[in-house]
Coordinates of C-alpha atoms and ligand atoms in Angstrom, one line a residue:
X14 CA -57.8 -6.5 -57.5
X15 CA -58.5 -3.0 -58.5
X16 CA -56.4 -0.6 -56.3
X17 CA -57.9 2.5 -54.4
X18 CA -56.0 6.0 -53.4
X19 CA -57.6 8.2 -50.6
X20 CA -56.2 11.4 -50.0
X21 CA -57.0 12.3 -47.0
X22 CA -57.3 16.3 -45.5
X23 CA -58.0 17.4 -42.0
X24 CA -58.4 16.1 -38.6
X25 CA -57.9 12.3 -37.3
X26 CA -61.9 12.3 -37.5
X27 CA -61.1 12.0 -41.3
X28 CA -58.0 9.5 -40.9
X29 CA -60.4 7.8 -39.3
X30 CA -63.2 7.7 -41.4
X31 CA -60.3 7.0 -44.7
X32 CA -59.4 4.2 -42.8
X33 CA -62.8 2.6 -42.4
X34 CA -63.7 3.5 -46.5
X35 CA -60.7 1.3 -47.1
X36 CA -62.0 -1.2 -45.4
X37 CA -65.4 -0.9 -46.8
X38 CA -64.1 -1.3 -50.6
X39 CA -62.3 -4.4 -49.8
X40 CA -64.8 -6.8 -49.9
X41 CA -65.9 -5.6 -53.7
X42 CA -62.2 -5.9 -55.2
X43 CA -60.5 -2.6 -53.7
X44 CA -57.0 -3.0 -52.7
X45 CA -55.1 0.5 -50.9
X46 CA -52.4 2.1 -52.8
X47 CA -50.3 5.1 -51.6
X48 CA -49.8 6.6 -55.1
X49 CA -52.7 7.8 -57.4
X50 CA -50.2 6.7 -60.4
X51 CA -52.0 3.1 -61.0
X52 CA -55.0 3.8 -59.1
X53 CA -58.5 2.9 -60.4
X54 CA -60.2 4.6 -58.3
X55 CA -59.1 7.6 -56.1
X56 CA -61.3 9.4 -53.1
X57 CA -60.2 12.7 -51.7
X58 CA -61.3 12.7 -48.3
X59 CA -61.7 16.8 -47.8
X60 CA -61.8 19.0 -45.3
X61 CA -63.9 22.4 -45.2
X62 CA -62.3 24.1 -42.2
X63 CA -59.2 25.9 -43.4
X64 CA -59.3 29.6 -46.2
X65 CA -60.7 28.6 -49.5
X66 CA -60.6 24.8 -48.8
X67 CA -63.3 24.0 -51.6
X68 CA -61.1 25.9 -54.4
X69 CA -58.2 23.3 -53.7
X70 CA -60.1 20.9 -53.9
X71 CA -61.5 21.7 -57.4
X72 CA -57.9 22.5 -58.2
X73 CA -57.0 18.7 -57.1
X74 CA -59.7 17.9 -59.1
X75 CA -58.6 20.0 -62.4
X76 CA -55.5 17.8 -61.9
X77 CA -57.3 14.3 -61.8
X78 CA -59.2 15.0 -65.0
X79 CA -56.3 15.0 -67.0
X80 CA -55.5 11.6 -65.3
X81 CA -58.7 10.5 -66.4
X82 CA -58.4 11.5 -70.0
X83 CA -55.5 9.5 -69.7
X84 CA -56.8 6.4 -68.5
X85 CA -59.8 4.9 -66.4
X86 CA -60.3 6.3 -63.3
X87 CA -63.1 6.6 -60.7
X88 CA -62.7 9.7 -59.1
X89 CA -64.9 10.1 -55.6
X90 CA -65.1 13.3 -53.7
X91 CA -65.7 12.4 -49.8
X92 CA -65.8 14.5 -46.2
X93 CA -66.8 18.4 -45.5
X94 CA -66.4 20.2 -48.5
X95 CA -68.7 17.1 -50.4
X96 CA -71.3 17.2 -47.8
X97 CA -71.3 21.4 -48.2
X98 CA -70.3 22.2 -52.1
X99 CA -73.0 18.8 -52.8
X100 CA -74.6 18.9 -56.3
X101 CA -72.2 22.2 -56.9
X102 CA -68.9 19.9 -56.9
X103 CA -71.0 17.4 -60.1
X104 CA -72.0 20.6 -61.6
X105 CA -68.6 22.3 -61.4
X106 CA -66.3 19.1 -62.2
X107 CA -68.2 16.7 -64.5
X108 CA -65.3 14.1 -64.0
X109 CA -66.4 13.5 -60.7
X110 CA -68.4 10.3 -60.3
X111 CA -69.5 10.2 -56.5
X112 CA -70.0 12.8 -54.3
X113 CA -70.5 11.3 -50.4
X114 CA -70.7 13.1 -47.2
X115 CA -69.0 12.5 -44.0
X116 CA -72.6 10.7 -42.4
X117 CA -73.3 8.5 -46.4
X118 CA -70.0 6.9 -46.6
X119 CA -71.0 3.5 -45.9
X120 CA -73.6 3.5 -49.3
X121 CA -70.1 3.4 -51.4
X122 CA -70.2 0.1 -52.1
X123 CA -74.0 0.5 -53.6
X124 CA -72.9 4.2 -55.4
X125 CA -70.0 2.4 -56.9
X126 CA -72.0 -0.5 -57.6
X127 CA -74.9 2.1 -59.3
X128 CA -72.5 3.9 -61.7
X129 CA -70.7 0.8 -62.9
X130 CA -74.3 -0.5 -64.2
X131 CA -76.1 2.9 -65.3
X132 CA -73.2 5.2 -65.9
X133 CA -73.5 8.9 -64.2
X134 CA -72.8 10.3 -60.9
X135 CA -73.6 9.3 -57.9
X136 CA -74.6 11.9 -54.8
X137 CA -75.2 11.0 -51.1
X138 CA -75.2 13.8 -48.3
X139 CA -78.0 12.7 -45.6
X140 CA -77.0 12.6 -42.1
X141 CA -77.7 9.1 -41.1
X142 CA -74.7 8.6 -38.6
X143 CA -77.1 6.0 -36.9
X144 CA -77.1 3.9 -39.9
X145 CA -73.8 4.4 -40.4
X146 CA -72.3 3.1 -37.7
X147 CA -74.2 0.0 -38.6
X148 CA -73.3 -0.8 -41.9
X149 CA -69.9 -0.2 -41.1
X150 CA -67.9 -3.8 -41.5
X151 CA -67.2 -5.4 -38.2
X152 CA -63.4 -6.9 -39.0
X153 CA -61.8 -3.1 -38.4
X154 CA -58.4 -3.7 -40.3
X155 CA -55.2 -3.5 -38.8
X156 CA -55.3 0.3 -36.7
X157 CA -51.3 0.2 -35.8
X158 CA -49.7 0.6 -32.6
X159 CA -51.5 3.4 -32.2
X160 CA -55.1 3.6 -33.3
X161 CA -58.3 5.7 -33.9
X162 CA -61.8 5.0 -32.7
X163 CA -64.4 7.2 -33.7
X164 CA -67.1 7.3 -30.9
X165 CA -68.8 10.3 -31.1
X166 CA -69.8 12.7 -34.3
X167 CA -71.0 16.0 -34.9
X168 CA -71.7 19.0 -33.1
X169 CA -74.8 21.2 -31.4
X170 CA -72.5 24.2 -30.2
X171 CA -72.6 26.3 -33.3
X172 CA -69.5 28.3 -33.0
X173 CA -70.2 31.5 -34.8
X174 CA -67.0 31.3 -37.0
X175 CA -67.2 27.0 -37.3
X176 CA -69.0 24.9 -40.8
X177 CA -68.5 21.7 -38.6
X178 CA -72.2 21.4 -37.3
X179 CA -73.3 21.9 -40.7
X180 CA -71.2 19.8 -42.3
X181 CA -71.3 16.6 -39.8
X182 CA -74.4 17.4 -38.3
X183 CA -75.7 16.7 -35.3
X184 CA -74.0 15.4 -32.1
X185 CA -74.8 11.9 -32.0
X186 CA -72.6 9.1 -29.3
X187 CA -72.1 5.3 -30.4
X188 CA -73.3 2.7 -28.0
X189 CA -70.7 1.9 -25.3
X190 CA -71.2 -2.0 -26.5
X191 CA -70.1 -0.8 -30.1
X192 CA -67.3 1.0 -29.2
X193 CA -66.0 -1.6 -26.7
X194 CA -66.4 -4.5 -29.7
X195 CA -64.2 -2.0 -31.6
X196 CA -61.8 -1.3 -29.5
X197 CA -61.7 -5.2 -28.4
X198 CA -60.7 -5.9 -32.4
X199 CA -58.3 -3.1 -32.8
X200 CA -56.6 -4.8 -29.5
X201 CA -56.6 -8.0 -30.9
X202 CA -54.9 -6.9 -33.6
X203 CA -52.2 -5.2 -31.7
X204 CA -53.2 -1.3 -31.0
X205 CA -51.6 -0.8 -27.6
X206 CA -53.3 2.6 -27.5
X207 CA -56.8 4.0 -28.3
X208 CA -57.5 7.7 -29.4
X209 CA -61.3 8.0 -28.8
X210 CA -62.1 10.8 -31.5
X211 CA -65.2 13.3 -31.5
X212 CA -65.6 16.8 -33.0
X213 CA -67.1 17.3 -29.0
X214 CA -65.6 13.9 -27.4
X215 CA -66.3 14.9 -24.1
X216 CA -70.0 15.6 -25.0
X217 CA -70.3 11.8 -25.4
X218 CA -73.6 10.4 -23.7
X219 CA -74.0 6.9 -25.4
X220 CA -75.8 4.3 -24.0
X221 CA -74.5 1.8 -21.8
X222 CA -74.9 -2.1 -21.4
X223 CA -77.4 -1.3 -18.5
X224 CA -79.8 0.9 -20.9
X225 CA -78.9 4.0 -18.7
X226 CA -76.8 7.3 -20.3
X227 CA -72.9 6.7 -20.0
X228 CA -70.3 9.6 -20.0
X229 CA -66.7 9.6 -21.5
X230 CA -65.1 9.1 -17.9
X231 CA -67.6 6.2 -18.0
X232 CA -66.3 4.6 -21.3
X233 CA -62.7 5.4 -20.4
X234 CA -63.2 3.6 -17.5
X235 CA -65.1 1.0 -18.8
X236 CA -62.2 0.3 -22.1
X237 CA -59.6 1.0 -19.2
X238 CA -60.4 -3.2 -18.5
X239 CA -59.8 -4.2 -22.4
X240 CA -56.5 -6.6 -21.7
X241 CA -53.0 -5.5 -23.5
X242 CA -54.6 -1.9 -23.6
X243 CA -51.7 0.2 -22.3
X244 CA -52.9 3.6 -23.2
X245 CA -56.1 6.0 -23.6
X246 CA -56.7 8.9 -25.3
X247 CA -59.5 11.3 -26.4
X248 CA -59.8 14.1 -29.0
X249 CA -61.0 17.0 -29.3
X250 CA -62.9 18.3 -26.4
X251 CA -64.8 21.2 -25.9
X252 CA -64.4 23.3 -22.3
X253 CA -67.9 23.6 -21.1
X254 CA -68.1 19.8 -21.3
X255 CA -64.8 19.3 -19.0
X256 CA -67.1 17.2 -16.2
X257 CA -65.9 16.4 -12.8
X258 CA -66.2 12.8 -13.7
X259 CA -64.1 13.1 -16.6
X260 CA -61.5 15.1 -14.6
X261 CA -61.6 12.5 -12.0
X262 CA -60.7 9.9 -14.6
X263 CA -57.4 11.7 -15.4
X264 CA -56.5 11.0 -11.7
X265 CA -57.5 7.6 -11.4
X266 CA -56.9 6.0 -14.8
X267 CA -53.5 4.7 -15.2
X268 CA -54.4 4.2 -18.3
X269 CA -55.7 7.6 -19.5
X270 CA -52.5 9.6 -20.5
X271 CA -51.5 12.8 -19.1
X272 CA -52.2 15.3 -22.5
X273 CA -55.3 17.1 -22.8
X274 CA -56.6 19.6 -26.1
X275 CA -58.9 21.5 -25.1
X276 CA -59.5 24.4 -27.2
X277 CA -59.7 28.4 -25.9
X278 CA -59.9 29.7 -29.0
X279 CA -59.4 33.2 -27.2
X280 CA -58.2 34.8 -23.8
X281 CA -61.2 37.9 -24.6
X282 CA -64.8 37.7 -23.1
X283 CA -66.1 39.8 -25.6
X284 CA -64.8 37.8 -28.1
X285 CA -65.6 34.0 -26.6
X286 CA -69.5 35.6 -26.4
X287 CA -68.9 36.5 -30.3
X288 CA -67.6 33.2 -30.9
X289 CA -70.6 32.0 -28.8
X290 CA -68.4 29.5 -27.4
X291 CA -70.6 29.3 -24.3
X292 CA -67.9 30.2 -21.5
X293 CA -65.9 32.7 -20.2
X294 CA -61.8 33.2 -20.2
X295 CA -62.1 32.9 -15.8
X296 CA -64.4 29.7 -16.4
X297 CA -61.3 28.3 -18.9
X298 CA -58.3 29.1 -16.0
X299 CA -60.7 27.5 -13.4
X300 CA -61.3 24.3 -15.1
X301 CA -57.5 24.5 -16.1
X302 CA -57.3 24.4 -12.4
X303 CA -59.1 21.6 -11.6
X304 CA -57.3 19.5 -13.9
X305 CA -53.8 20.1 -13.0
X306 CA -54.8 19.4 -9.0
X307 CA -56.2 16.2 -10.0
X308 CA -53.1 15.5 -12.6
X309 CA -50.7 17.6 -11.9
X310 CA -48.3 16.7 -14.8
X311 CA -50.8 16.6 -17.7
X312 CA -49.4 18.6 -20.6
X313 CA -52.2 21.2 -21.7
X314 CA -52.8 21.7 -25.8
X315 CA -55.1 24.5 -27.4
X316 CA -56.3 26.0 -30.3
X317 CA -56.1 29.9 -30.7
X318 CA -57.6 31.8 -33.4
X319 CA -56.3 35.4 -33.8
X320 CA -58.3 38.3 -36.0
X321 CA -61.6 37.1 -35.4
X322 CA -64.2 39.7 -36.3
X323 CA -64.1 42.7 -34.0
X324 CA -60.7 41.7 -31.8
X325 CA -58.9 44.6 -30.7
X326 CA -55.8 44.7 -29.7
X327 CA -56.6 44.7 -26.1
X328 CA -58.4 41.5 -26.8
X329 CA -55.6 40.0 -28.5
X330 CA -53.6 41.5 -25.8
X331 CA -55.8 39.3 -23.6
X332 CA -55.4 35.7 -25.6
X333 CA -51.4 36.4 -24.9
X334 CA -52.1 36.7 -21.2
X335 CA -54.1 33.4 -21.0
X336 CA -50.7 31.9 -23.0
X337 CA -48.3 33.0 -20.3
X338 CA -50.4 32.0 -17.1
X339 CA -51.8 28.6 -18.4
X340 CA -48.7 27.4 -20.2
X341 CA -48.8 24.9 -23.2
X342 CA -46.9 22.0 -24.1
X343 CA -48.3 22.7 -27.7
X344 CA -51.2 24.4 -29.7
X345 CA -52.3 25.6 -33.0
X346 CA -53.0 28.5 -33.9
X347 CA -54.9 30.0 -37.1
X348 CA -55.9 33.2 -38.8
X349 CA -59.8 33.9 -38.2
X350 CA -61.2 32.8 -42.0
X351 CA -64.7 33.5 -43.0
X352 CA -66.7 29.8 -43.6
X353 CA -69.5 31.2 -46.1
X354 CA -73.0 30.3 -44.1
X355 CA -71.5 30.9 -40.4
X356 CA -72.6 33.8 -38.8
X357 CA -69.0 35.5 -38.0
X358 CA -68.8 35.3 -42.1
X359 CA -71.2 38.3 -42.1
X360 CA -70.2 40.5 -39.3
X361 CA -68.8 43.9 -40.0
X362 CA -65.7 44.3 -38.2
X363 CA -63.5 41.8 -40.2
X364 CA -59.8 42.5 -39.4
X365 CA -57.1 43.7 -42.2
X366 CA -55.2 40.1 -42.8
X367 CA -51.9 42.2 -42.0
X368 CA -53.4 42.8 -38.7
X369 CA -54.3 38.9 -38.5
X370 CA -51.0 38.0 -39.6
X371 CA -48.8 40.0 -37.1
X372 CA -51.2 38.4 -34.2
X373 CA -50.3 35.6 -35.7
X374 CA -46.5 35.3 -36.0
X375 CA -46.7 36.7 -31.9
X376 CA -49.1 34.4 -30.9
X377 CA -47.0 31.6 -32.3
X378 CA -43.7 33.0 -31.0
X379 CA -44.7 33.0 -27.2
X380 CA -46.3 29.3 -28.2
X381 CA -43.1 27.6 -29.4
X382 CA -41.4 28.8 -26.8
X383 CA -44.0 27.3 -24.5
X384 CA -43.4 24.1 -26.3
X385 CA -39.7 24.7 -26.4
X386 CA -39.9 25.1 -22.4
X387 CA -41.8 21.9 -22.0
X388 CA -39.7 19.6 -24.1
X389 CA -36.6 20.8 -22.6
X390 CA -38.1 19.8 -19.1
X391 CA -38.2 16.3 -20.4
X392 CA -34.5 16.2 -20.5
X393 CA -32.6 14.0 -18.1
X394 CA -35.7 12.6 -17.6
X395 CA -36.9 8.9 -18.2
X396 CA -40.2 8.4 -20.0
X397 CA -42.1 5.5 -21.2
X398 CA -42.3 5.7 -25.2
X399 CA -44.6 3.7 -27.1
X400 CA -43.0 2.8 -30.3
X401 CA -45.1 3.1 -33.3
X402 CA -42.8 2.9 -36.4
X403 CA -39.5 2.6 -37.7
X404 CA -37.9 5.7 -38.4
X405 CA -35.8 7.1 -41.4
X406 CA -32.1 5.2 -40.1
X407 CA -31.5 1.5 -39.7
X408 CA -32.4 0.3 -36.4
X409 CA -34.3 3.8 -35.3
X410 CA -37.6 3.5 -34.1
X411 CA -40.3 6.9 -33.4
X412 CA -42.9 6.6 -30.6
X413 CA -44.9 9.0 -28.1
X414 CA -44.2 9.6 -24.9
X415 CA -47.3 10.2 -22.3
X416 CA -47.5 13.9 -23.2
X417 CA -47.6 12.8 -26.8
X418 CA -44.7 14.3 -27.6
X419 CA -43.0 12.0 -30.5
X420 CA -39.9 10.9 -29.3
X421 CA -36.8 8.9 -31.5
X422 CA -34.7 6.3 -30.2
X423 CA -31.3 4.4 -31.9
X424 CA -31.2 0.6 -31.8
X425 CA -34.8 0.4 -30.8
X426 CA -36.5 -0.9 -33.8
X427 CA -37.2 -4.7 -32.0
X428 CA -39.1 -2.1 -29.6
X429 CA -41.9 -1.5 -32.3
X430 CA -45.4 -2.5 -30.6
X431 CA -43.8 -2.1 -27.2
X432 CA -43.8 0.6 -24.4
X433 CA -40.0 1.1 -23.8
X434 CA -38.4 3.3 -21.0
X435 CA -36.1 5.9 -22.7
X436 CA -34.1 8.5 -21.1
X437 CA -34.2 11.9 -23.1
X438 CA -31.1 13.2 -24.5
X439 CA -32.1 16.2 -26.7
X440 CA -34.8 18.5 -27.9
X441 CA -35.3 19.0 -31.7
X442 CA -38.2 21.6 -33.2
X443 CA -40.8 18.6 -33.4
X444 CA -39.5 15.6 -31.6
X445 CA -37.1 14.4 -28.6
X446 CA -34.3 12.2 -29.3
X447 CA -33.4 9.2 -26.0
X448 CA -31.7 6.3 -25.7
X449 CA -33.3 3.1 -23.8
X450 CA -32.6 3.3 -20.4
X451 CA -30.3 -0.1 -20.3
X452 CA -28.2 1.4 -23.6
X453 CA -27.9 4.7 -21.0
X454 CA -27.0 3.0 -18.0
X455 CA -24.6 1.2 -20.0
X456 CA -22.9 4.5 -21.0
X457 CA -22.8 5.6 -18.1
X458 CA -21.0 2.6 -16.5
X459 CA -18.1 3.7 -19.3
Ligands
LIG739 N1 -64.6 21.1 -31.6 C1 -63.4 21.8 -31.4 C2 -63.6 22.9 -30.4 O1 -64.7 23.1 -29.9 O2 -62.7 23.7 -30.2 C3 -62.7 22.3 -32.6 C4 -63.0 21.6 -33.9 S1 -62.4 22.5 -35.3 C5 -62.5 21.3 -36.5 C6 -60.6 22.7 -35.1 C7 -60.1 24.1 -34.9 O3 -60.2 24.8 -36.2 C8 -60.9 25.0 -34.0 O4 -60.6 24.7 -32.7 C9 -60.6 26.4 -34.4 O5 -59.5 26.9 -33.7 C10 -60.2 26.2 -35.9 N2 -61.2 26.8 -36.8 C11 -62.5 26.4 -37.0 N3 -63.1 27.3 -37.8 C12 -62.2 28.3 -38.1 C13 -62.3 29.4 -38.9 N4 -63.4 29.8 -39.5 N5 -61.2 30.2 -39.0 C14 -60.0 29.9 -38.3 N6 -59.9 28.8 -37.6 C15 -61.0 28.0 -37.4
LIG740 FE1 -66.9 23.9 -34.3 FE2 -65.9 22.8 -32.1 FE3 -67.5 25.0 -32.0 FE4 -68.6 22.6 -32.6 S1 -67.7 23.2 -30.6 S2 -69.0 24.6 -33.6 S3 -66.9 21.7 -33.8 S4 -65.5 24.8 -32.9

């Protein structure tokens, strides 16, 4: 066996996709290896969102050509920045063999196949999600407690400041029939929970078993039946598509955890119209609204980005406001970067980075506390945990709890696979520390 190393960048979209190339080189003689030391063939699975994402990569690959002076090595560029650097990234780094966009990854096996008998490079970046999806293999490997399930790609909304609908393309949904044989295997092969991904998952309209148009809250609903499922999730949703049937769901699905990410972005009209994110900061709070009558304990997530072209400190002032009256459990928040080919790349008001950078340490203060506030409410309280993994001490074992916050237990590790109930005991910067609820009975008795 020859043994392959992805490093993967970015979003669970490219976990995801890492996960399924894997899967896709076994059959020709690929084994996975976590260290590019002895690997014959590496793939760095990019990502083209962050500041000056396609220079680290060519530094990446600076590093892997002296690897490959050293010794025979493949070396395959995948993801965002190959689909948008293209015929640039053979042109720039000669040591690259394959270059293969996000939508082309399933024609690895036939690039690899190519170079091995005619030598060169090999360079794929259509957009044939369809065809895709279909060549993928069937016998999805071994997800973990906890696993992925791409079921929608790409993206129509154009954010001003975003590369993603140029870099995945279109919006295009899986059939509800492929998605449910997926999740089905992933069960079977002991996922307890499901994270349907999609740069716009709630824009999903894929077609049902009964030929007609299905929604997300339909497919929830409809993988809510799979047996041993325990838990659903979905990632990352977009506002304007927050339907009342998807809402609905978060009432009436046991199933469908209480955590939802849906990105603002910013609390400034002027800037959301910039951004042309399609709604305004009163449409956000109302549909904030809705949620939390119909699940009143779901813990909110967002993503802010501060210094986008043009935002003045009353705007700014604005995005702080939203953060105090909605109140997250967690978010992320960035420093507005210019994508070369988005609109907001060329506009004139760009803002000093100093400027950007102040917003940003403020706008991150008020959200850790935020998240400091909702952790802390979870103590003395008992939650279910799904344990995932061992942790880093004998016997520990890490899991999630419903608002995906990663809790760590002690003497838990037979737990692993399982949903245990824990009682919380402490708050740490990323995680929550419990004990299972028999072990705190017990102490309490003494
Ligand atoms: N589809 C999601 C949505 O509509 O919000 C977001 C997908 S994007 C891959 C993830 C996040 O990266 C965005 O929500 C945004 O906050 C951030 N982002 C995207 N482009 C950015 C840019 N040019 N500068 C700073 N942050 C950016
Ligand atoms: Fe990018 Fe999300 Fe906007 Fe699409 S909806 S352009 S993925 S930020």
């Amino acid at each position: 066996m020859k043994k392959l190393f992805i490093k993967t960048y970015g979003c669970q979209m490219n976990v995801y996709d890492s996960a399924r190339m894997a899967e896709l080189l076994a059959p020709i003689g690929f084994c996975p290896s976590d260290t590019l030391d002895d690997a014959d063939m590496v793939i760095l699975n990019t990502c083209h969102i962050r500041e000056k994402a396609a220079e680290k990569i060519y530094s990446e690959l600076g590093r892997l050509r002296q690897q490959k002076e050293k010794r025979k090595l493949t070396i395959a560029v995948a993801g965002c920045v190959a689909q948008a650097e293209g015929a640039e990234i053979i042109a720039r780094a000669p040591q690259v063999d394959i270059v293969v966009g996000p939508q082309s990854y399933h024609r690895l096996p036939e690039m690899i196949a190519r170079i091995a008998r005619s030598g060169g490079q090999a360079l794929e970046t259509e957009f044939p999600a369809l065809e895709k999806f279909d060549a993928l293999p069937n016998d999805a490997s071994p997800g973990g407690v906890s696993a992925f399930l791409t079921v929608q790609e790409g993206c129509d909304k154009f954010c001003s400041f975003c590369v993603v609908p140029y870099t995945r393309g279109p919006e295009y949904s899986r059939t509800v029939a492929q998605i449910e044989a997926e999740a089905v295997r992933l069960v079977a092969r002991g996922a307890k929970e499901l994270t349907l991904l999609g740069q716009n998952v709630n824009a999903y309209r894929g077609e049902g078993p009964d030929g007609k148009t299905w929604s997300l809250a339909d497919l929830l609903g409809r993988l809510a039946n799979i047996d041993g499922l325990a838990r659903l999730r979905y990632m990352t949703s977009h506002p304007r598509d927050m339907s009342d049937d998807l809402i609905a769901a978060h009432r009436d699905l046991a199933q469908l955890m209480p955590f939802l990410h849906l990105p603002a972005q910013s609390g400034s009209d002027s800037v959301l119209r910039a951004m042309n994110r399609g709604h305004s900061v009163a449409e956000y709070r109302r549909t904030i609204d809705r949620i939390r009558a119909a699940r009143p304990d779901i813990a909110l997530s967002s993503d802010f980005i501060v210094g986008f072209p043009g935002e003045s400190d009353a705007d700014f002032a604005a995005t702080l406001a939203l953060v105090r009256d909605v109140g997250f459990a967690q978010a992320y928040s960035f420093k507005y970067s210019r994508r070369p080919g988005t609109p907001a790349a060329a506009a004139r008001k760009q803002i000093p980075d100093g400027v950007k950078e102040a917003r940003l340490q403020e706008l991150q203060t008020a959200l850790g506390e935020q998240r400091a506030a909702f952790d802390t409410n979870s103590v003395g309280r008992v939650l279910e945990v799904l344990f995932e993994k061992a942790g880093r001490r004998a016997g520990q074992a890490i899991g999630r709890s419903p608002y995906l916050q990663a809790v760590h237990v002690e003497n838990a590790a037979a737990h692993i696979g399982a949903i245990g109930r824990v009682h919380i005991d402490a708050v740490f910067p990323n995680s929550l520390k419990g004990r299972l609820v028999a072990e705190h009975e017990k102490a309490m008795r003494h």
